[in-house]
XYZ file of C-alpha atoms in Angstrom:
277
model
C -5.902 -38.681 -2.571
C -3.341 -36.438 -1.848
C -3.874 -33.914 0.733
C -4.374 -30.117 -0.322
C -1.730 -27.645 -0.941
C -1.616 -25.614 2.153
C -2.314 -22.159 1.094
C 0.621 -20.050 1.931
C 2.885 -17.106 -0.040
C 6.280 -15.000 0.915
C 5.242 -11.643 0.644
C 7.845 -8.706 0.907
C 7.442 -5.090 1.859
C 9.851 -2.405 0.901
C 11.073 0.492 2.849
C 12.413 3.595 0.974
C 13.657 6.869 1.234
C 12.323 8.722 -1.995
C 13.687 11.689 -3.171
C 13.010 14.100 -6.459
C 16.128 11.986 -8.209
C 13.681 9.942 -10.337
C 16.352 7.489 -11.587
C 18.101 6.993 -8.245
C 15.025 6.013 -6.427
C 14.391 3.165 -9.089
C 17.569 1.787 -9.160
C 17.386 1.555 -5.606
C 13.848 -0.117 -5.732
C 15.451 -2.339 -8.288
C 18.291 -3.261 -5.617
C 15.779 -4.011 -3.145
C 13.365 -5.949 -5.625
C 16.383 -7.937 -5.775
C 16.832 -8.979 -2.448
C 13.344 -9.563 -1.853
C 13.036 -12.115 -4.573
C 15.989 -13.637 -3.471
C 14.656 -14.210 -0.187
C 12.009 -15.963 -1.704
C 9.269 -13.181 -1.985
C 5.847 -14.114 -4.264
C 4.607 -10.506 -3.844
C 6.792 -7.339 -3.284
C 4.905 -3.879 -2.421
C 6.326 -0.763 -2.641
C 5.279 2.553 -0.796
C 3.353 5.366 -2.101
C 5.516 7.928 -4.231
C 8.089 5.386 -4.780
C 9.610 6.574 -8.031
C 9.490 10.770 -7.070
C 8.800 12.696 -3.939
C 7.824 15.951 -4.503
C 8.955 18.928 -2.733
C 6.690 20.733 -0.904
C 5.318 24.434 -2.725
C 6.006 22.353 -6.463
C 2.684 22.573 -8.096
C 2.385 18.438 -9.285
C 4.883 15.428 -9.132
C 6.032 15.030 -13.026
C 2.916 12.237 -13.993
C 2.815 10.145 -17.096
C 0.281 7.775 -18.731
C 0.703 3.910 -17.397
C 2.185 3.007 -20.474
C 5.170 5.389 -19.558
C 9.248 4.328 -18.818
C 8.554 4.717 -14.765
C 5.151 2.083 -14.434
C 7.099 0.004 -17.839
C 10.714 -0.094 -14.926
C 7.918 -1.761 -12.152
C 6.850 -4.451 -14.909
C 9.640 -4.973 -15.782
C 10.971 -6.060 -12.369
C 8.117 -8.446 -11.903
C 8.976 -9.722 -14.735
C 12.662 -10.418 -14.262
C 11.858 -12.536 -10.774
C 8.530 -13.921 -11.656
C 6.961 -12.277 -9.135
C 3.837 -10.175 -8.333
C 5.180 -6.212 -7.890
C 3.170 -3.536 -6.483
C 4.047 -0.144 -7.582
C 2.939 1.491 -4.755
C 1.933 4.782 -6.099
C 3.269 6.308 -9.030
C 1.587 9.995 -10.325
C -0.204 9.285 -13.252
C -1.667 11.531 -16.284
C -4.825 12.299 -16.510
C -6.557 14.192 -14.207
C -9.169 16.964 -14.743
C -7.293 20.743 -14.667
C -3.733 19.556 -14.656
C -3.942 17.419 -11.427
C -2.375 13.624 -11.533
C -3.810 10.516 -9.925
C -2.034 8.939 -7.302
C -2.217 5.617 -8.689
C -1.151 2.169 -7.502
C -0.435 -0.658 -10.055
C -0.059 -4.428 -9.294
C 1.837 -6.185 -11.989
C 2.068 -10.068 -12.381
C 4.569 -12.194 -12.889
C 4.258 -11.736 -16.497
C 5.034 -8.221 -16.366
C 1.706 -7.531 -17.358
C -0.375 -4.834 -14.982
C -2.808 -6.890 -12.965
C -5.165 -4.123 -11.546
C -4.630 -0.437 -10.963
C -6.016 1.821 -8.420
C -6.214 5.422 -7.775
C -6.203 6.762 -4.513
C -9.425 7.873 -3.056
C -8.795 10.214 -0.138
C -6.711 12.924 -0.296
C -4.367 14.121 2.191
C -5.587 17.842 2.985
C -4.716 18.450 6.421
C -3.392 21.614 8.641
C -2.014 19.960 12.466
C -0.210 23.258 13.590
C 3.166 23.824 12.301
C 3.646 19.541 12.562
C 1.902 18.945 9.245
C 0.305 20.764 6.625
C -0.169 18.841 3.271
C -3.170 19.876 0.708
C -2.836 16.741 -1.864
C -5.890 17.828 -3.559
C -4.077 20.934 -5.027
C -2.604 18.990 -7.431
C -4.163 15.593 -7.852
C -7.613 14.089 -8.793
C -9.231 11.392 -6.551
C -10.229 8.656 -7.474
C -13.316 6.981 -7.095
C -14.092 3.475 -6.810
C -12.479 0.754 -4.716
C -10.307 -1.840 -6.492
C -9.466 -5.563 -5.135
C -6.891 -7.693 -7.616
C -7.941 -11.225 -8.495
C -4.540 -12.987 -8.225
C -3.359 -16.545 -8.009
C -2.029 -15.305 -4.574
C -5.750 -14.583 -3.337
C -7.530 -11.632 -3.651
C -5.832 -8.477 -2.940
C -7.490 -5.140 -2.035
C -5.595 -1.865 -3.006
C -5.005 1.818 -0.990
C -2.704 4.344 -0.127
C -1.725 6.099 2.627
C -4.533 8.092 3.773
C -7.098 5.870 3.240
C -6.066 3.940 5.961
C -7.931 6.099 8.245
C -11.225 5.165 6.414
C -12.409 1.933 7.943
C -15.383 1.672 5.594
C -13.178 1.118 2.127
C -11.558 -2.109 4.180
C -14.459 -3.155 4.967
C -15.684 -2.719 1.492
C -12.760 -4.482 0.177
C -12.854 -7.105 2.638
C -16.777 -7.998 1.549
C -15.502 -8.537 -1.862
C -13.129 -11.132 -1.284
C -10.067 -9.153 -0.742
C -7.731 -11.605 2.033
C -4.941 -9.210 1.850
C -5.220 -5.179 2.310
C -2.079 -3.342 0.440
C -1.461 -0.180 2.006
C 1.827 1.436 0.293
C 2.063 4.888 2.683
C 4.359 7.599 2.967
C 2.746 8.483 6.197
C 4.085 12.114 7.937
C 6.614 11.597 11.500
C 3.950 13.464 13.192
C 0.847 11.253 12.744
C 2.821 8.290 11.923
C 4.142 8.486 15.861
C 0.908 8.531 17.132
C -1.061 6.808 14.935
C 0.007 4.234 11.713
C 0.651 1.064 13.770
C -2.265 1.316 15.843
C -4.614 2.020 12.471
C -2.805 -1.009 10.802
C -3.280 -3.167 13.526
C -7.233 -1.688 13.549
C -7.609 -2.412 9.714
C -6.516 -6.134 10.219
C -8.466 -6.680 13.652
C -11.866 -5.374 12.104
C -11.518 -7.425 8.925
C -9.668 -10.307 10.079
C -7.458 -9.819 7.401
C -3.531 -9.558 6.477
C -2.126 -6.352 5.783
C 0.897 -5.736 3.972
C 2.453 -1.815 4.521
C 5.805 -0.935 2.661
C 6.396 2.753 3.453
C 8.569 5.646 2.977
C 10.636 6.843 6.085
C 13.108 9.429 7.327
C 14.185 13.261 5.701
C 13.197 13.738 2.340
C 13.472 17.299 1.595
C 13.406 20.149 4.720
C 9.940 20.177 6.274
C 8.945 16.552 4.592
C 9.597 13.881 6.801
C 7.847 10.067 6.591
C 7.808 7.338 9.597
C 8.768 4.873 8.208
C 7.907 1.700 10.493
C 7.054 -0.619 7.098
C 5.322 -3.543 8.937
C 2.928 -6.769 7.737
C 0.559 -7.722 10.094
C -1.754 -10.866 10.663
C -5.468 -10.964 10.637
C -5.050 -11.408 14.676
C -3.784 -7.784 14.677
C -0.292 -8.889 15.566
C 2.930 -7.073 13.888
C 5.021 -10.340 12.820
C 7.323 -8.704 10.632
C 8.603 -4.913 10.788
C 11.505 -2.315 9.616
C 11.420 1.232 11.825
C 13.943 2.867 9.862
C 16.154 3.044 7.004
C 16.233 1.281 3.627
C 15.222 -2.497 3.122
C 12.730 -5.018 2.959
C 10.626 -7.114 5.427
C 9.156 -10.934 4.658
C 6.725 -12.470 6.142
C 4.481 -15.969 5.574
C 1.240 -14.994 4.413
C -0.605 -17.940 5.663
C -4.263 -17.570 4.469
C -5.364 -21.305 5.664
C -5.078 -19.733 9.100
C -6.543 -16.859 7.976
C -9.734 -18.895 7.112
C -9.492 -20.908 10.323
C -9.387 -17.139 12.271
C -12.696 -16.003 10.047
C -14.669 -19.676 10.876
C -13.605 -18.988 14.651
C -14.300 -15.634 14.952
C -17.296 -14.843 12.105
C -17.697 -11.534 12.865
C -17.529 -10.306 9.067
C -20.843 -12.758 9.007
C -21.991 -10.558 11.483
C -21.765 -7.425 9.759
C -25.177 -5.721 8.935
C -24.848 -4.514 5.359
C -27.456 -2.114 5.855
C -25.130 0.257 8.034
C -22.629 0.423 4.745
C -25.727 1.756 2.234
């Protein structure tokens, strides 16, 4: 008998710098889809309002149904490289009173959309004069947790501010998902202080991979991201990460150790479901 297939996949995270010039953002995501796949990439994730960026005071980011040219461009680069792409959040049509959903879509290799989730938590915050965002202005939340069945393993899908919600990994995590997507355009402010120590939290308490593409520097005065894309390993160490400007990170995705980590360390057999009713 031949021995087993270890299970291991090239995943790639992209690091942007979206703007409101709809068509210049893709063709740079289609640059970097490029480069990812030719480094080898099985999955590439993109950050949250990869296609358009909205300034801040416009009422909603233009949205469209996910039939529509900007999710159709993301399939269509899975597609071309025979690869899993994750749009990481594109505004989509359909929300009640005019608002959008902040929706992320996984496409296969096929081109065909895999699983599609829309973003749960809204970003209404007020930190002084450092960063005042009311997300729920213009777009609906969503409202149930998604995790993508993939020949890859099962992924589970967020954005951004969810990532300070420990319970929807956790949720995730109990069904199935090995890998936690978290496509962010996370603020300078809290970014500084916080995203690498909440990434490194999310993968600690579920003893999982995450997988963080992310927007970074100036986009428009007063609208600033971190940037810092990073992928990090269900021991809660950073093994692959991009602080600033535009390109992509890779990383082995080795789930075999992953399993080994969960059999040595069982504390999601520990967990007492009753706390999460």
């Amino acid at each position: 008998m031949s021995p087993r297939r270890r299970q291991v996949f090239t995943a790639a995270a992209v690091q942007m710098r979206s703007t409101t010039d709809r068509e210049r953002n893709l063709a740079l995501a289609e640059r970097l889809a490029a480069r990812a796949a030719a480094a080898g990439a099985e999955l590439i994730a993109f950050p949250e309002n990869v296609a358009y960026l909205r300034r801040e005071g416009e009422a909603a980011p233009p949205a469209e149904p996910r039939s529509g040219p900007t999710f159709r461009r993301f399939a269509a680069m899975a597609k071309k490289h025979g690869v899993h792409v994750l749009a990481g959040s594109i505004a989509e049509r359909g929300g009640r009173r005019g608002r959008v959903y902040n929706t992320s879509v996984l496409f296969g290799p096929d081109g065909r959309a895999a699983a599609a989730y829309r973003k749960m938590h809204l970003f209404d915050v007020a930190i002084g004069d450092q960063a005042v965002f009311r997300e729920s202005a213009f777009v609906q939340a969503g409202e149930r947790p998604v995790v993508a069945r993939t020949p890859l393993g099962p992924l589970g899908l967020s954005i951004c501010y969810d990532l300070r919600f420990p319970e929807l990994y956790r949720r995730l995590t109990l069904r199935g998902a090995t890998v936690l997507l978290v496509p962010s355009a996370f603020t300078a402010y809290t970014g500084r202080f916080h995203w690498t120590a909440l990434l490194r939290a999310r993968a600690i308490e579920n003893l999982a991979w995450v997988i963080a593409p992310a927007q970074w520097g100036t986009h428009h005065p007063g609208r600033v991201s971190y940037g810092h894309t990073a992928i990090v390993d269900p021991w809660g160490e950073v093994v692959a990460e991009k602080a600033r400007g535009d390109g992509v990170v890779v990383a082995s995705i080795d789930l075999d150790r992953q399993a080994e980590i969960r059999r040595e360390l069982p504390a999601l057999r520990h967990v007492r479901r009753t706390l999460l009713s």
